[in-house]
C-alpha positions as a Python dict, from the first residue, in 0.01 Angstrom:
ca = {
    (1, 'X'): (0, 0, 0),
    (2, 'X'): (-317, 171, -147),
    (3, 'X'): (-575, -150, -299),
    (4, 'X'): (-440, -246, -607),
    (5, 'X'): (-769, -376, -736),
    (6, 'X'): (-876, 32, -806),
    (7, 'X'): (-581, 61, -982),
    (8, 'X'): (-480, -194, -1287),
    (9, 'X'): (-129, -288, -1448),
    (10, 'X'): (-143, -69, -1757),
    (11, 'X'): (-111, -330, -2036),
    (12, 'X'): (-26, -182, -2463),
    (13, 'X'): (-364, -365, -2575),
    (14, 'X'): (-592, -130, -2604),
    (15, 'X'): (-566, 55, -2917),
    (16, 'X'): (-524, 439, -2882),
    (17, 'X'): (-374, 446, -2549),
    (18, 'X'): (-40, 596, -2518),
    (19, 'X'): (122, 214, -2386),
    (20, 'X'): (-33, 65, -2742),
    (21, 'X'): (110, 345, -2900),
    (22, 'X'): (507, 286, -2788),
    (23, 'X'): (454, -34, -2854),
    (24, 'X'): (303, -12, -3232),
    (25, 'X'): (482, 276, -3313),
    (26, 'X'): (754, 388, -3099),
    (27, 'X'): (941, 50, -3100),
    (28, 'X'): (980, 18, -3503),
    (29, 'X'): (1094, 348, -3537),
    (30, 'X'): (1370, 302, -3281),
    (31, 'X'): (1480, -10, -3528),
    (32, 'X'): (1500, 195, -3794),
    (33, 'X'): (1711, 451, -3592),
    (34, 'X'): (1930, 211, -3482),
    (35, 'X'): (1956, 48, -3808),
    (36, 'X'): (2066, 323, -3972),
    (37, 'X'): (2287, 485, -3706),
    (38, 'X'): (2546, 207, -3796),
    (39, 'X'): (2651, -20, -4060),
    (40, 'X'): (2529, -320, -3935),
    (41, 'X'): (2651, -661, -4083),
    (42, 'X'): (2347, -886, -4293),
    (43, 'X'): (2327, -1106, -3982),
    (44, 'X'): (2191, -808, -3737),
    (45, 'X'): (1984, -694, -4038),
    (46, 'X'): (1799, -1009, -4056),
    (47, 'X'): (1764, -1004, -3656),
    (48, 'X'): (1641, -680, -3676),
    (49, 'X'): (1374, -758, -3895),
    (50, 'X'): (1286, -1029, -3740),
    (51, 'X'): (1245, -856, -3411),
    (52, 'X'): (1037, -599, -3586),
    (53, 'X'): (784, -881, -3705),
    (54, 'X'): (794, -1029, -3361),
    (55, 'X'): (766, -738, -3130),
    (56, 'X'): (472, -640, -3359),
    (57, 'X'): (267, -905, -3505),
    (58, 'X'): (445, -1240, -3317),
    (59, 'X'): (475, -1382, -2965),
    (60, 'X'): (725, -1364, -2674),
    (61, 'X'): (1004, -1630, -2737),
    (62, 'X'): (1261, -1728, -2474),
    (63, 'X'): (1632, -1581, -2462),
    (64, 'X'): (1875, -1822, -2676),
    (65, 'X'): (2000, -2074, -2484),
    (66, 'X'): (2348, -1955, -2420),
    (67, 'X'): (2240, -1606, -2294),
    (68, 'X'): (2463, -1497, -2025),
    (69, 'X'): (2125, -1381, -1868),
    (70, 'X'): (1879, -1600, -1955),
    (71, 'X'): (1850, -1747, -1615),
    (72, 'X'): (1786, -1442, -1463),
    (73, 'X'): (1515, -1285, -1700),
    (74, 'X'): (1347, -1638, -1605),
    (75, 'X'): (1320, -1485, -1232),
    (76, 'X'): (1188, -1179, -1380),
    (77, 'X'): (935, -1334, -1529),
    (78, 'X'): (1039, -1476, -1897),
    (79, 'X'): (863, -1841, -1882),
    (80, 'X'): (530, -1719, -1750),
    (81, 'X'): (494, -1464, -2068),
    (82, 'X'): (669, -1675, -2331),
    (83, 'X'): (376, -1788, -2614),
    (84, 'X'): (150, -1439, -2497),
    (85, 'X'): (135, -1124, -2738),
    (86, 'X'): (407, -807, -2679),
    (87, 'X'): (64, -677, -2626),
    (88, 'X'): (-105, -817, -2334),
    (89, 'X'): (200, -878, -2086),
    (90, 'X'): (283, -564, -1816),
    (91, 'X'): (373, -248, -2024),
    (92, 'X'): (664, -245, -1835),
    (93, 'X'): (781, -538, -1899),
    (94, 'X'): (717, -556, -2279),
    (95, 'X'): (897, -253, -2304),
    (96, 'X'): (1205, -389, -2084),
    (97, 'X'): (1201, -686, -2308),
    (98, 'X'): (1239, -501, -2668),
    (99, 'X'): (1551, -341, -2537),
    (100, 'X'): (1711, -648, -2383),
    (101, 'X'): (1572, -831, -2756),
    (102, 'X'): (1718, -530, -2968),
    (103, 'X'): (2049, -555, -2791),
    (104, 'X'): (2037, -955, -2877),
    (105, 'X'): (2025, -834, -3236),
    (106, 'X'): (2306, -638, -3277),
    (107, 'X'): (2515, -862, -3109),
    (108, 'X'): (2553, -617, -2800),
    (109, 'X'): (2622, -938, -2592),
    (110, 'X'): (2888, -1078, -2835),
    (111, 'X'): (3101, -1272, -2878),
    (112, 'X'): (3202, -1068, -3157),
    (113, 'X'): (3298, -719, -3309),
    (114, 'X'): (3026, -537, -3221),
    (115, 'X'): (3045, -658, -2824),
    (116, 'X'): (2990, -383, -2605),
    (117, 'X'): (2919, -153, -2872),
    (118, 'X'): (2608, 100, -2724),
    (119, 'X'): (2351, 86, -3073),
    (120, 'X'): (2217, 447, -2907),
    (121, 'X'): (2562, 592, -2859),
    (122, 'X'): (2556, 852, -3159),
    (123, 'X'): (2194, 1019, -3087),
    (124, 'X'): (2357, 1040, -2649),
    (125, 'X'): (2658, 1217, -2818),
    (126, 'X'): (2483, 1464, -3092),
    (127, 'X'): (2266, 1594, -2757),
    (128, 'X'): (2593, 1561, -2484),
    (129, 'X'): (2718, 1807, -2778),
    (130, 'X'): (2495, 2016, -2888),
    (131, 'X'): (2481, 2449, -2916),
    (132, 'X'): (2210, 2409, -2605),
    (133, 'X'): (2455, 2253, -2425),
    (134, 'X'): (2694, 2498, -2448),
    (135, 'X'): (2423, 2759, -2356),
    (136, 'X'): (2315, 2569, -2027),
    (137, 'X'): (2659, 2555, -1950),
    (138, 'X'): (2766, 2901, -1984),
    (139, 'X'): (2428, 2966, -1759),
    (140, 'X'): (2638, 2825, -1453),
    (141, 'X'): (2832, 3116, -1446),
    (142, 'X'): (2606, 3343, -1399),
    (143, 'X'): (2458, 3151, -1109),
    (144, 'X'): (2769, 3127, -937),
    (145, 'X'): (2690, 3486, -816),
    (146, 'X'): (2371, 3395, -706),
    (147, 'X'): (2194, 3369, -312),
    (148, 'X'): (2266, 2998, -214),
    (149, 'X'): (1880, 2944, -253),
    (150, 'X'): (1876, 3070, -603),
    (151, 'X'): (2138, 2819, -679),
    (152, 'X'): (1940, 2552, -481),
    (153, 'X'): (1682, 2589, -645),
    (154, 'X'): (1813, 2620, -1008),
    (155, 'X'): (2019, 2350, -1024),
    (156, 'X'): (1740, 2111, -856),
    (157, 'X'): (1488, 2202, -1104),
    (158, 'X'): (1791, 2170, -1349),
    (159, 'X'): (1800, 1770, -1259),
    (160, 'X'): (1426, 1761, -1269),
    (161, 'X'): (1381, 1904, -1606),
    (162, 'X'): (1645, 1718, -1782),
    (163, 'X'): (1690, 1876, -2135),
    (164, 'X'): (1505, 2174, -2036),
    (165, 'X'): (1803, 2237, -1764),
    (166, 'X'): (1811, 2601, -1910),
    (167, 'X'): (1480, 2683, -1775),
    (168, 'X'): (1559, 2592, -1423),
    (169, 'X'): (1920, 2767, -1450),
    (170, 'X'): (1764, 3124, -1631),
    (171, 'X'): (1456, 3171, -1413),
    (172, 'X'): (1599, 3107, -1083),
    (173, 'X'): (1941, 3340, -1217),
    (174, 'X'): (1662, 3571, -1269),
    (175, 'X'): (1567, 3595, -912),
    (176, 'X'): (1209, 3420, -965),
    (177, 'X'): (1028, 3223, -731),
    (178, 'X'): (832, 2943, -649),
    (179, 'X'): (568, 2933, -882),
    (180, 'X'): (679, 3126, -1105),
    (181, 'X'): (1000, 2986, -1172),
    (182, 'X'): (832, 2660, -1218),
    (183, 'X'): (516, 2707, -1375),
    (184, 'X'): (460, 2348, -1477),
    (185, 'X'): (515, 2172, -1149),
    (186, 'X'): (220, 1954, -1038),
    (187, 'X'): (306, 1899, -676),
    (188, 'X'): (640, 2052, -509),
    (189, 'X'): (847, 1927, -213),
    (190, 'X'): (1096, 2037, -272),
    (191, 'X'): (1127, 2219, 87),
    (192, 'X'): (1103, 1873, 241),
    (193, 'X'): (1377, 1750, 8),
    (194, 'X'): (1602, 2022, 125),
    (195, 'X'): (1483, 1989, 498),
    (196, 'X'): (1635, 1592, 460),
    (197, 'X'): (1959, 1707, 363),
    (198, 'X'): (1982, 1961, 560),
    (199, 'X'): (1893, 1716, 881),
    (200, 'X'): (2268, 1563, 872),
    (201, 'X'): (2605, 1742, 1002),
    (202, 'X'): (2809, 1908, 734),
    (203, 'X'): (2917, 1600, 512),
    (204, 'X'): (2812, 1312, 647),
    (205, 'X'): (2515, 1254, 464),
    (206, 'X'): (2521, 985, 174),
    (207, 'X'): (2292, 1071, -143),
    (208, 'X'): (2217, 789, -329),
    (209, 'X'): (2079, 883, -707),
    (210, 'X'): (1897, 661, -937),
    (211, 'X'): (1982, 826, -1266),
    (212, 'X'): (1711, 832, -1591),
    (213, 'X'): (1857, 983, -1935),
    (214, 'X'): (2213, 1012, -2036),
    (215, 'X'): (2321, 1300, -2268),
    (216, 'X'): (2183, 1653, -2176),
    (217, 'X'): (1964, 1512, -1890),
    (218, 'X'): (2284, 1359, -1726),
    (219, 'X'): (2495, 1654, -1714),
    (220, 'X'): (2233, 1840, -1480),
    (221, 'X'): (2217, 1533, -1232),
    (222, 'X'): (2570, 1543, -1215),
    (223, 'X'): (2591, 1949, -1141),
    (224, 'X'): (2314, 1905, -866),
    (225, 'X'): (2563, 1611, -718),
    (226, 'X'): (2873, 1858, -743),
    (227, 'X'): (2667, 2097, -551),
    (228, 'X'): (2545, 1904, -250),
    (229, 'X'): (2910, 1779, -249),
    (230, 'X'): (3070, 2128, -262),
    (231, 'X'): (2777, 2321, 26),
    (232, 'X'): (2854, 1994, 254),
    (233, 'X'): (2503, 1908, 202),
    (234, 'X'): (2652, 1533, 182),
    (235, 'X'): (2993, 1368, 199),
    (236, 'X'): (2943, 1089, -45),
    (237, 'X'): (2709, 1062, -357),
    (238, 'X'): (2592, 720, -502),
    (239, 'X'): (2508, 716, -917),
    (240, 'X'): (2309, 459, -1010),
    (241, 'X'): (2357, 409, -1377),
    (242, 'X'): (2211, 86, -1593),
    (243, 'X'): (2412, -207, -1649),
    (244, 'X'): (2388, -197, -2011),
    (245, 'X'): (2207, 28, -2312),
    (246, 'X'): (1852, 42, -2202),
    (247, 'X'): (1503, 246, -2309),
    (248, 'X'): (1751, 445, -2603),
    (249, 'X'): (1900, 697, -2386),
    (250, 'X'): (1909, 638, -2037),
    (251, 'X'): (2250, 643, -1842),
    (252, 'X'): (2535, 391, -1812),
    (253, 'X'): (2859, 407, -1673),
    (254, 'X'): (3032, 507, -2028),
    (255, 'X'): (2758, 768, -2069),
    (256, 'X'): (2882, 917, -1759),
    (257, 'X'): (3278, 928, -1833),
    (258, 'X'): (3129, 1118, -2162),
    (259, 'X'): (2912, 1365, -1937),
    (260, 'X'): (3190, 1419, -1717),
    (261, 'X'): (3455, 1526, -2002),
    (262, 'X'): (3153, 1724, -2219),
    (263, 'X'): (3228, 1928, -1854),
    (264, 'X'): (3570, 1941, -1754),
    (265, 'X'): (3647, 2044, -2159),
    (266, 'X'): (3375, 2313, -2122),
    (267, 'X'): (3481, 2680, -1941),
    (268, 'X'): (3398, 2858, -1639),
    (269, 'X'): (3208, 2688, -1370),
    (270, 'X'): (3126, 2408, -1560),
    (271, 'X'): (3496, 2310, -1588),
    (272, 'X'): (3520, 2340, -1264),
    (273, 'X'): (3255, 2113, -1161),
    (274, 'X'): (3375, 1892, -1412),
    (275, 'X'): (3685, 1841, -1212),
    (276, 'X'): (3540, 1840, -886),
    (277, 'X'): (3341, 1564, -1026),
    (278, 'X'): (3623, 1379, -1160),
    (279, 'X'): (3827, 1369, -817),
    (280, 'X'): (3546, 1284, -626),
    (281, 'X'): (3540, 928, -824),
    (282, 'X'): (3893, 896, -768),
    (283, 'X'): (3862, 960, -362),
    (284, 'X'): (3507, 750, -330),
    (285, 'X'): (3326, 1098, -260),
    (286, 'X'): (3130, 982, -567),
    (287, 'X'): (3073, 560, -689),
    (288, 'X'): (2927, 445, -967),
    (289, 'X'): (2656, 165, -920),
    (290, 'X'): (2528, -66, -1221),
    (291, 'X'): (2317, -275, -1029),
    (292, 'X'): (2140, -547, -1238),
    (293, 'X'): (1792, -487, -1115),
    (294, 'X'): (1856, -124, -1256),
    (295, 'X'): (1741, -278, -1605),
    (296, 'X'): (1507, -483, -1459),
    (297, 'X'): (1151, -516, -1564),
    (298, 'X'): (1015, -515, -1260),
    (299, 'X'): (844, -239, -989),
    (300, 'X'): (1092, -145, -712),
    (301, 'X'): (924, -340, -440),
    (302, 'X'): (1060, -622, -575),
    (303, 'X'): (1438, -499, -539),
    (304, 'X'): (1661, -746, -405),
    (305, 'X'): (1781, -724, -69),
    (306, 'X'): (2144, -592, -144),
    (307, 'X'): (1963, -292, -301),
    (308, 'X'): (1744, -266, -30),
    (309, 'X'): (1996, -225, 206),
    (310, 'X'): (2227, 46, 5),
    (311, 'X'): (1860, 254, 7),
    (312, 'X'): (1794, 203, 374),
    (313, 'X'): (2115, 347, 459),
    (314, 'X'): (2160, 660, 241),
    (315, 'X'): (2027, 1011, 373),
    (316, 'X'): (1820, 1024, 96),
    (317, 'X'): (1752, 865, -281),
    (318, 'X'): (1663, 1039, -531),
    (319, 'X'): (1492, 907, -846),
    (320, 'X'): (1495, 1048, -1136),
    (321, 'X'): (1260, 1058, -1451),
    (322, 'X'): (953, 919, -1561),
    (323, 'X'): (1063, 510, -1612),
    (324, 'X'): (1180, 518, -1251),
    (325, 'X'): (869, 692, -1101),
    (326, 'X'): (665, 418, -1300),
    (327, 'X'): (891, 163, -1068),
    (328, 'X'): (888, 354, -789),
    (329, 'X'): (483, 354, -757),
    (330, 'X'): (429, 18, -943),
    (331, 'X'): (351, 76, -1347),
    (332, 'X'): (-42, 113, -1266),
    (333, 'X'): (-343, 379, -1318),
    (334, 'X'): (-371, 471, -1021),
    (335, 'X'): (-616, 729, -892),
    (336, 'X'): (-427, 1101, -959),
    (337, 'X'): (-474, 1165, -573),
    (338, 'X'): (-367, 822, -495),
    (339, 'X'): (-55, 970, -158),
    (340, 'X'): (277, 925, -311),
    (341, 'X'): (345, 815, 47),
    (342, 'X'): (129, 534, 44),
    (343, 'X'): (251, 363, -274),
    (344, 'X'): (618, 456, -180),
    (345, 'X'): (569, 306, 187),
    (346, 'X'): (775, 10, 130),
    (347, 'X'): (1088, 230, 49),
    (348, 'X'): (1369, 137, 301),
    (349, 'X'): (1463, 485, 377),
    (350, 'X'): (1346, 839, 245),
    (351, 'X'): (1318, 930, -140),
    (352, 'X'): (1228, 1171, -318),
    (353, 'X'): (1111, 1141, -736),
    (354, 'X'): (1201, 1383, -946),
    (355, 'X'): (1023, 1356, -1269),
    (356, 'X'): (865, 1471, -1598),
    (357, 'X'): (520, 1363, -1670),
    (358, 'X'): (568, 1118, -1990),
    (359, 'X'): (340, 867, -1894),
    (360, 'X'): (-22, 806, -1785),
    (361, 'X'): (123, 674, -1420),
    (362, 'X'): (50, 978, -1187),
    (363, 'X'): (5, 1010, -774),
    (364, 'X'): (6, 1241, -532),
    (365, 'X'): (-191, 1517, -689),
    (366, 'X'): (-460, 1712, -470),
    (367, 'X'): (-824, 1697, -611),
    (368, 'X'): (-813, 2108, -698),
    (369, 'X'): (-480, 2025, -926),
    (370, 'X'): (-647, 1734, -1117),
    (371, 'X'): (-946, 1907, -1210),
    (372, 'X'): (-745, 2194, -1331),
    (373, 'X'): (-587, 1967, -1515),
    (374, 'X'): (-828, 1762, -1668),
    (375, 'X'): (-1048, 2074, -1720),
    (376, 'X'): (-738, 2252, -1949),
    (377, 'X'): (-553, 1941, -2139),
    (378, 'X'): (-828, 1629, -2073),
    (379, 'X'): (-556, 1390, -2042),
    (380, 'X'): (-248, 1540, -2246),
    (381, 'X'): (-67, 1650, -1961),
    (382, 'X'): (36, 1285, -1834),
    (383, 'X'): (221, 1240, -2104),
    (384, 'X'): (320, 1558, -2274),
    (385, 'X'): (660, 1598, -2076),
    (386, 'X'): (506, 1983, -2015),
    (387, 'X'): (465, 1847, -1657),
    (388, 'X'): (673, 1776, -1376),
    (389, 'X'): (673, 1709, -1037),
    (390, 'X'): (895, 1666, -648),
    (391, 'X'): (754, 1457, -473),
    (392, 'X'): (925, 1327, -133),
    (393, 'X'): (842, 1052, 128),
    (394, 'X'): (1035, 997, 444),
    (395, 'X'): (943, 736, 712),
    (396, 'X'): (796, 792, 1059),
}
């Protein structure tokens, strides 16, 4: 690993930095979404509030006693940052905790009626079913009588764009290329990613995927699954989803059964690889995974050894979006030409990241591209989601 001292934990304490803004700003408006996405009972309105006073103006405060996961938060750190401000403990981690607190308040963990029920379930379904949906849906079709490279490439920089999946699927239909069919990509290797899957014989190679949003982000991780299944590419495909309703949209196991029937209910080629999809979890082509450490507030060096091992032995791992690249690399400022393969290093097998710039972590960027950078947006384009990046390490 790169010296860690050049590169510090980014913290939400200093006022006008993006961290200090989710923090202040970001966090009480998702309580206000989530209060009035549902009708909450007076008790979760009274936790909420008091969340919103503690995440805000208060102090960290252990779990409750009786939390089925209290023991385990105190491994990932709860004790040492109980009595410190939301403020000055790892970004990361702050954030992790006001998701795992907000789901305490609406009584996500029961016992009681509103057990189980996800508090950002209606704003994943009003994307999963919106008209630009249907429109990067019915772009499949046309791709289907595309050169296998075109359709490579589309439905890759589908995944990596998330709810811009109709840029990737239109410009690539088009017959574009390279650059100019992704004209916001910071660094691009995406010809080693394809070189590692290629590398295996025809379906024997396991893809594991660590998945980021659910909703209209999902759907194109799932299409770029169906694909490697369906060229051979690999004969098994690993999801991993989060355990439980974490950072407002990102993927669980129930956002995926919704994903999978926004396809199979759709036309064309969608349908199609809707029901590929589905039979694929019924034969073990495709598993689910809901690994705890998945909402963990932690970087993924720390990953237990389980998870470790399910890594080492996979062809490749992709992961996807901007929360997992800050875990992948460690949460940290590093220097922008910092090697991805240096902070990655103690990744059991290969991986790739496939993510959108929403965040000030960044590596792997060659001197010429910063400057550009810096020089057009100063330092808008870490965080702007008008950025992206493939970036791939594979060991020695």
């Amino acid at each position: 690993m790169p010296d860690t001292a050049s590169a510090p934990v980014l913290l939400g304490n200093q006022p006008g930095s993006f961290p200090h803004s989710v923090l202040a700003e970001r966090h009480p408006a998702i309580i206000r979404q989530v209060r009035e996405a549902f009708p909450y009972e007076p008790g979760q309105h009274r936790a909420l509030d008091e969340l919103l006073a503690n995440c805000t103006q208060g102090e960290i405060e252990p779990l409750p006693a009786d939390a089925h996961d209290r023991d385990l938060w105190e491994t990932w750190g709860a004790s040492d940052h109980a009595g410190r401000s939301w403020f000055d403990v790892p970004w990361l981690w702050s954030e992790s905790w006001f998701y795992r607190r907000l789901l305490q308040a609406v009584g996500y963990f029961g016992p009681g009626p509103w057990q189980g029920i996800d508090p950002f379930r209606p704003f994943k379904l009003a994307e999963l079913d919106s008209p630009e949906t249907d429109e990067e849906l019915a772009a499949l079709d046309d791709l289907a009588d595309r050169p296998a490279d075109d359709q490579d490439r589309a439905l890759l920089h589908g995944s990596l764009w998330g709810n811009r999946a109709d840029l990737g699927f239109r410009l690539s239909a088009e017959g574009a290329r390279d650059a100019d069919a992704a004209p916001g990509l910071v660094a691009d290797d995406s010809d080693r990613l394809w070189a590692l899957l290629d590398a295996t014989g025809t379906g024997e190679g396991t893809l594991c995927l660590v998945a980021d949003n659910a909703g209209r982000e999902l759907v194109p991780d799932l299409l770029l699954i169906a694909h490697l299944l369906a060229s051979g590419r690999i004969g098994r495909a690993v999801l991993h989803v989060k355990p439980y309703p974490y950072y407002v949209s990102d993927a669980t196991t129930a956002d995926v059964v919704d994903a999978l029937r926004r396809l199979t209910r759709a036309q064309g080629a969608a349908a199609a690889h809707g029901r590929h999809l589905w039979s694929a979890l019924a034969d073990g082509r495709l598993v689910l995974r809901a690994h705890p450490f998945s909402g963990a507030p932690l970087p993924y060096e720390e990953m237990p050894e389980d998870l470790r091992a399910e890594f080492a032995s996979a062809t490749l791992t992709i992961v996807k979006g901007d929360l997992n690249y800050r875990r992948l690399v460690g949460d940290r400022l590093w220097p922008p030409t910092t090697p991805f393969t240096d902070v990655t290093a103690y990744f059991p097998g290969p991986v790739a990241a496939l993510r959108t710039l929403k965040s000030d972590v960044i590596t792997g960027l060659d001197s010429r591209m910063e400057a550009e950078l810096v020089a057009a947006e100063d330092q808008r384009w870490r965080t702007s989601g008008t950025h992206a990046l493939i970036q791939v390490r594979s060991p020695r």
